[in-house]
Amino acid sequence: MRTLLSLLMAIAWFGTAHTEEPIVIAHRGASGYLPEHTLEAYKLGIEQGADYIEPDLVMTKDGVLVARHDIYLSSTTNVASKPEFADRKRTFGDKTDWFVMDFTLTELKTLRARQAFPGRDKSFDDQFGIATLDEIVALINETRANGGPTVGLHIEMKRPDVFKQTIAPDLADRLSAVFAALRDSGIPLYFQCFDGEFLREISGMTDSPLVLLVAGSFDQQSQWFTLDVDLPEYFDIVSGFGLNKALIFDASLEDNRLVERLHRAEKIVHVWTARNDALPKGIETPEQELKLLFSTGIDGVFTDFPSTAIDARRAFTQ
């Protein structure tokens, strides 16, 4: 009964306070099909109908913003097979690897991207390069110029603390200038980060909507995720929250009304990550999971498989 009530509330939500459909965000591009954060993956996400594409940004040794999910390179590139970079492997924090901030853009451009997820298609490994933010923006502009849709950017800055300390103390200023240029060009934009203090720093420099990413903590007793951030503490600086999808349900996959409470506070909710090949326990199909997510009234979903989410959204809203 409660699930039915959630569905009815979501239908009402679509017709009243929120008139737009929830956005579909191509997570690292269409990363379920192609190596993540490549221009080819972003292009495929756009072709599949995503409303936004999501570049995770890191910074090269010479200060160029490029798209990688992590500051280390071994899991998503062929760096380990490049003898000329063997001496770049080092320990940073608790990780021994090759790190993006030790490479210039020219050096990074010699690497090839690889599919990081076991079980996914590896046939495109070593074919595509690492994309810069400028190249991603050019792709969006080219798509628009050729009569395609104006796709938005849902940008995440990875480890701003690291890059502020090592390369760009003025990182917030640099990013705010990028955001201003993007908005002037008419590209829809969100900026997200797990680092709430960095969001607070940049909030006074930009009018772009800010999103605090929240993973939550896994509670051993309940065997489920719980909030570990005081969300209202950030109400004054963010437009909304990018939540681990588990946080909007209880352990029985019943809607816990967190989305509803955040909407009452006039905050948007984008959830991550819907994956066709990694379904939660008790969910049998990707479509079933997406319907459940949409039924809570979320404003957007990150997905590695944009076409699946587009089809599921169409079925749900109809």
Protein backbone atom coordinates (compact mmCIF):
# COMPACT_ATOMS: atom_id res chain seq x y z
CA MET A 1 0.00 0.00 0.00
CA ARG A 2 2.81 2.37 0.86
CA THR A 3 4.46 1.81 -2.52
CA LEU A 4 1.15 2.58 -4.27
CA LEU A 5 0.84 5.75 -2.20
CA SER A 6 4.36 6.77 -3.27
CA LEU A 7 3.41 6.30 -6.90
CA LEU A 8 0.26 8.41 -6.53
CA MET A 9 2.22 11.15 -4.79
CA ALA A 10 4.79 11.13 -7.58
CA ILE A 11 2.07 11.51 -10.18
CA ALA A 12 0.73 14.50 -8.28
CA TRP A 13 4.25 15.89 -7.97
CA PHE A 14 4.75 15.80 -11.74
CA GLY A 15 1.57 17.82 -12.24
CA THR A 16 1.95 20.44 -9.52
CA ALA A 17 5.04 21.81 -7.79
CA HIS A 18 7.50 20.38 -10.35
CA THR A 19 6.35 20.70 -13.93
CA GLU A 20 9.42 19.19 -15.56
CA GLU A 21 10.26 15.53 -15.90
CA PRO A 22 13.19 14.23 -13.88
CA ILE A 23 16.39 14.72 -15.82
CA VAL A 24 18.47 11.80 -17.06
CA ILE A 25 22.19 12.35 -16.50
CA ALA A 26 24.67 10.28 -18.50
CA HIS A 27 26.99 9.21 -15.70
CA ARG A 28 30.56 9.59 -16.96
CA GLY A 29 28.90 9.55 -20.38
CA ALA A 30 27.18 6.38 -21.56
CA SER A 31 29.76 4.53 -19.49
CA GLY A 32 27.86 1.25 -19.47
CA TYR A 33 28.66 0.86 -23.16
CA LEU A 34 31.99 2.66 -23.72
CA PRO A 35 35.02 3.53 -21.61
CA GLU A 36 34.00 6.27 -19.22
CA HIS A 37 34.78 9.97 -19.58
CA THR A 38 35.73 9.73 -23.23
CA LEU A 39 34.30 12.01 -25.90
CA GLU A 40 32.83 8.90 -27.51
CA ALA A 41 31.00 7.98 -24.29
CA TYR A 42 29.64 11.50 -23.91
CA LYS A 43 28.54 11.57 -27.54
CA LEU A 44 26.73 8.26 -27.14
CA GLY A 45 24.99 9.56 -24.02
CA ILE A 46 23.76 12.55 -25.99
CA GLU A 47 22.61 10.33 -28.85
CA GLN A 48 20.69 8.15 -26.42
CA GLY A 49 18.75 11.17 -25.21
CA ALA A 50 20.41 12.19 -21.95
CA ASP A 51 19.47 15.66 -20.74
CA TYR A 52 22.86 16.17 -19.10
CA ILE A 53 26.27 14.55 -19.31
CA GLU A 54 28.48 14.27 -16.26
CA PRO A 55 32.18 15.06 -16.48
CA ASP A 56 34.20 14.37 -13.34
CA LEU A 57 37.05 16.85 -13.40
CA VAL A 58 40.64 16.48 -12.29
CA MET A 59 43.66 18.64 -13.15
CA THR A 60 46.88 17.96 -15.01
CA LYS A 61 50.34 19.00 -13.83
CA ASP A 62 50.12 22.01 -16.14
CA GLY A 63 46.71 23.07 -14.85
CA VAL A 64 44.32 21.73 -17.51
CA LEU A 65 40.92 20.36 -16.45
CA VAL A 66 40.38 16.86 -17.82
CA ALA A 67 37.73 14.21 -17.24
CA ARG A 68 38.60 11.27 -14.97
CA HIS A 69 36.64 9.72 -12.14
CA ASP A 70 39.73 9.31 -9.94
CA ILE A 71 43.00 11.12 -9.41
CA TYR A 72 44.78 7.82 -10.14
CA LEU A 73 44.97 6.37 -13.63
CA SER A 74 45.59 2.62 -13.59
CA SER A 75 41.98 1.42 -13.47
CA THR A 76 40.73 3.44 -16.47
CA THR A 77 43.77 3.80 -18.75
CA ASN A 78 46.67 1.80 -20.17
CA VAL A 79 49.25 3.75 -18.15
CA ALA A 80 50.70 0.59 -16.59
CA SER A 81 51.71 -0.65 -20.04
CA LYS A 82 53.67 2.50 -20.88
CA PRO A 83 57.35 1.98 -20.00
CA GLU A 84 58.12 5.67 -20.39
CA PHE A 85 55.91 6.35 -17.37
CA ALA A 86 57.08 3.51 -15.14
CA ASP A 87 58.95 5.91 -12.86
CA ARG A 88 55.81 8.02 -12.30
CA LYS A 89 54.25 5.34 -10.11
CA ARG A 90 54.30 6.48 -6.50
CA THR A 91 52.41 6.40 -3.24
CA PHE A 92 50.03 9.23 -2.48
CA GLY A 93 48.01 8.91 0.69
CA ASP A 94 47.15 5.24 0.99
CA LYS A 95 47.26 4.56 -2.76
CA THR A 96 50.20 3.47 -4.91
CA ASP A 97 49.50 4.29 -8.55
CA TRP A 98 50.03 6.80 -11.34
CA PHE A 99 48.41 10.14 -10.49
CA VAL A 100 46.95 12.65 -12.90
CA MET A 101 48.66 15.64 -11.27
CA ASP A 102 52.05 14.13 -12.18
CA PHE A 103 51.30 14.27 -15.93
CA THR A 104 51.10 17.16 -18.35
CA LEU A 105 48.22 17.27 -20.78
CA THR A 106 50.55 16.26 -23.62
CA GLU A 107 51.60 13.19 -21.67
CA LEU A 108 48.03 12.26 -20.73
CA LYS A 109 47.02 12.50 -24.38
CA THR A 110 49.32 9.53 -25.11
CA LEU A 111 47.23 7.29 -22.83
CA ARG A 112 44.20 5.30 -23.96
CA ALA A 113 41.02 4.75 -21.98
CA ARG A 114 39.80 1.37 -20.74
CA GLN A 115 36.52 0.02 -19.42
CA ALA A 116 36.90 -0.17 -15.65
CA PHE A 117 33.92 -2.38 -14.78
CA PRO A 118 34.27 -6.17 -14.83
CA GLY A 119 31.70 -7.83 -17.06
CA ARG A 120 31.30 -4.89 -19.40
CA ASP A 121 32.35 -4.78 -23.05
CA LYS A 122 36.13 -4.43 -23.32
CA SER A 123 36.25 -4.34 -27.11
CA PHE A 124 36.69 -0.54 -27.13
CA ASP A 125 39.67 -0.55 -24.76
CA ASP A 126 42.73 1.42 -25.90
CA GLN A 127 40.81 3.15 -28.71
CA PHE A 128 39.84 6.47 -27.13
CA GLY A 129 41.76 9.24 -25.44
CA ILE A 130 41.32 11.36 -22.34
CA ALA A 131 39.01 14.34 -22.86
CA THR A 132 39.57 17.90 -21.67
CA LEU A 133 36.70 20.04 -20.40
CA ASP A 134 37.18 22.32 -23.41
CA GLU A 135 36.72 19.35 -25.76
CA ILE A 136 33.56 18.30 -23.93
CA VAL A 137 32.12 21.81 -24.23
CA ALA A 138 33.03 21.83 -27.93
CA LEU A 139 31.13 18.56 -28.37
CA ILE A 140 28.01 20.08 -26.83
CA ASN A 141 28.31 23.20 -28.97
CA GLU A 142 28.87 21.11 -32.11
CA THR A 143 25.79 19.01 -31.31
CA ARG A 144 23.71 22.15 -30.90
CA ALA A 145 25.11 23.75 -34.05
CA ASN A 146 24.18 20.65 -36.06
CA GLY A 147 20.55 20.86 -34.97
CA GLY A 148 20.79 18.56 -31.99
CA PRO A 149 19.55 19.27 -28.47
CA THR A 150 21.22 21.66 -26.05
CA VAL A 151 22.57 19.15 -23.56
CA GLY A 152 23.57 20.32 -20.10
CA LEU A 153 26.69 19.69 -18.06
CA HIS A 154 26.50 18.21 -14.56
CA ILE A 155 30.11 18.86 -13.55
CA GLU A 156 31.78 17.28 -10.55
CA MET A 157 35.13 18.42 -9.19
CA LYS A 158 37.12 15.53 -7.77
CA ARG A 159 39.37 16.10 -4.76
CA PRO A 160 39.51 19.91 -4.81
CA ASP A 161 41.62 19.73 -1.66
CA VAL A 162 44.39 17.93 -3.56
CA PHE A 163 44.43 20.28 -6.52
CA LYS A 164 44.27 23.40 -4.37
CA GLN A 165 47.35 22.21 -2.50
CA THR A 166 49.38 20.99 -5.47
CA ILE A 167 48.46 22.97 -8.60
CA ALA A 168 45.74 25.60 -8.27
CA PRO A 169 45.26 27.45 -4.98
CA ASP A 170 42.78 29.61 -6.91
CA LEU A 171 40.73 26.61 -8.06
CA ALA A 172 37.41 28.11 -6.98
CA ASP A 173 38.13 31.28 -8.98
CA ARG A 174 39.10 29.26 -12.04
CA LEU A 175 35.97 27.13 -11.90
CA SER A 176 33.65 30.08 -11.32
CA ALA A 177 35.05 31.71 -14.48
CA VAL A 178 34.40 28.47 -16.39
CA PHE A 179 30.83 28.35 -15.09
CA ALA A 180 30.18 31.96 -16.09
CA ALA A 181 31.36 31.27 -19.63
CA LEU A 182 29.21 28.14 -19.89
CA ARG A 183 26.11 29.90 -18.69
CA ASP A 184 26.76 32.84 -21.03
CA SER A 185 26.89 30.34 -23.90
CA GLY A 186 23.49 28.94 -22.94
CA ILE A 187 24.65 25.53 -21.70
CA PRO A 188 22.58 24.34 -18.71
CA LEU A 189 24.83 23.65 -15.74
CA TYR A 190 24.99 22.07 -12.31
CA PHE A 191 28.14 21.89 -10.22
CA GLN A 192 28.45 19.07 -7.71
CA CYS A 193 31.04 18.02 -5.17
CA PHE A 194 31.39 15.76 -2.13
CA ASP A 195 33.43 18.50 -0.43
CA GLY A 196 30.91 20.73 1.31
CA GLU A 197 33.54 23.25 2.35
CA PHE A 198 34.64 23.72 -1.24
CA LEU A 199 31.02 24.29 -2.25
CA ARG A 200 30.80 26.87 0.50
CA GLU A 201 33.94 28.55 -0.82
CA ILE A 202 32.72 28.73 -4.41
CA SER A 203 29.12 29.63 -3.53
CA GLY A 204 29.98 33.31 -3.23
CA MET A 205 31.66 33.32 -6.64
CA THR A 206 28.98 31.82 -8.89
CA ASP A 207 25.26 31.89 -9.59
CA SER A 208 25.36 28.34 -10.95
CA PRO A 209 23.27 25.81 -9.01
CA LEU A 210 25.37 23.84 -6.54
CA VAL A 211 24.73 20.24 -5.53
CA LEU A 212 26.23 18.54 -2.48
CA LEU A 213 26.99 14.87 -3.10
CA VAL A 214 26.19 12.56 -0.20
CA ALA A 215 27.17 8.90 -0.02
CA GLY A 216 25.94 8.12 3.50
CA SER A 217 27.34 5.46 5.80
CA PHE A 218 26.59 1.76 5.81
CA ASP A 219 25.10 0.73 9.13
CA GLN A 220 26.10 -2.81 10.08
CA GLN A 221 23.13 -3.27 12.38
CA SER A 222 20.45 -2.36 9.86
CA GLN A 223 22.53 -3.49 6.88
CA TRP A 224 21.53 -0.31 5.12
CA PHE A 225 22.76 3.20 4.40
CA THR A 226 22.11 6.14 6.72
CA LEU A 227 22.66 9.86 6.33
CA ASP A 228 25.93 11.05 7.83
CA VAL A 229 25.62 14.71 6.79
CA ASP A 230 23.40 17.37 8.31
CA LEU A 231 21.70 18.42 5.08
CA PRO A 232 20.07 21.60 6.46
CA GLU A 233 23.56 22.88 7.28
CA TYR A 234 23.99 23.41 3.53
CA PHE A 235 20.54 24.76 2.67
CA ASP A 236 21.91 28.29 2.47
CA ILE A 237 24.43 27.50 -0.30
CA VAL A 238 23.12 24.60 -2.39
CA SER A 239 20.23 24.15 -4.78
CA GLY A 240 20.00 20.50 -3.85
CA PHE A 241 21.65 17.18 -3.15
CA GLY A 242 23.10 14.34 -5.15
CA LEU A 243 22.22 11.35 -3.01
CA ASN A 244 23.27 7.75 -2.98
CA LYS A 245 20.02 6.18 -4.15
CA ALA A 246 19.89 3.92 -1.09
CA LEU A 247 19.41 6.98 1.14
CA ILE A 248 15.90 7.64 -0.17
CA PHE A 249 14.65 4.19 0.87
CA ASP A 250 14.66 2.03 3.95
CA ALA A 251 16.15 -1.47 3.96
CA SER A 252 12.90 -2.85 2.51
CA LEU A 253 13.08 -0.43 -0.45
CA GLU A 254 10.17 1.57 0.90
CA ASP A 255 10.22 5.32 0.29
CA ASN A 256 11.49 6.98 3.48
CA ARG A 257 10.15 10.40 2.39
CA LEU A 258 13.58 12.08 2.30
CA VAL A 259 12.88 13.38 -1.21
CA GLU A 260 9.57 14.78 -0.04
CA ARG A 261 11.21 16.51 2.93
CA LEU A 262 13.89 18.07 0.74
CA HIS A 263 11.29 19.28 -1.73
CA ARG A 264 9.45 20.99 1.11
CA ALA A 265 12.72 22.82 1.74
CA GLU A 266 12.75 23.74 -1.99
CA LYS A 267 15.80 21.60 -2.72
CA ILE A 268 16.25 19.36 -5.74
CA VAL A 269 17.28 15.71 -5.46
CA HIS A 270 19.41 13.88 -8.00
CA VAL A 271 20.29 10.26 -7.17
CA TRP A 272 23.16 7.99 -8.22
CA THR A 273 23.71 5.56 -9.83
CA ALA A 274 21.26 3.43 -11.85
CA ARG A 275 23.15 0.57 -13.51
CA ASN A 276 21.56 -2.14 -15.63
CA ASP A 277 24.24 -4.58 -14.53
CA ALA A 278 24.23 -3.82 -10.79
CA LEU A 279 20.67 -4.05 -9.49
CA PRO A 280 19.82 -3.77 -5.78
CA LYS A 281 18.75 -6.90 -3.96
CA GLY A 282 15.05 -7.50 -4.55
CA ILE A 283 14.99 -5.67 -7.90
CA GLU A 284 14.69 -7.87 -10.97
CA THR A 285 15.03 -5.43 -13.90
CA PRO A 286 16.54 -2.00 -14.54
CA GLU A 287 13.09 -0.73 -15.49
CA GLN A 288 11.73 -1.82 -12.11
CA GLU A 289 14.45 0.06 -10.27
CA LEU A 290 13.99 3.22 -12.32
CA LYS A 291 10.23 3.16 -11.80
CA LEU A 292 10.84 2.87 -8.07
CA LEU A 293 13.26 5.79 -8.14
CA PHE A 294 10.91 7.96 -10.20
CA SER A 295 8.03 7.14 -7.86
CA THR A 296 9.75 9.00 -5.02
CA GLY A 297 9.60 12.25 -6.99
CA ILE A 298 13.33 12.64 -7.64
CA ASP A 299 14.42 15.49 -9.90
CA GLY A 300 17.07 13.51 -11.72
CA VAL A 301 18.94 10.22 -11.97
CA PHE A 302 22.54 9.46 -12.85
CA THR A 303 22.82 6.36 -15.01
CA ASP A 304 25.51 4.46 -16.89
CA PHE A 305 22.83 3.37 -19.39
CA PRO A 306 20.98 6.52 -20.54
CA SER A 307 18.76 4.86 -23.13
CA THR A 308 17.27 2.56 -20.49
CA ALA A 309 16.48 5.51 -18.21
CA ILE A 310 14.96 7.53 -21.07
CA ASP A 311 12.64 4.64 -21.98
CA ALA A 312 11.74 4.06 -18.33
CA ARG A 313 10.98 7.74 -17.79
CA ARG A 314 8.75 7.80 -20.84
CA ALA A 315 6.83 4.77 -19.60
CA PHE A 316 6.51 6.20 -16.11
CA THR A 317 5.33 9.66 -17.10
CA GLN A 318 2.78 8.22 -19.52
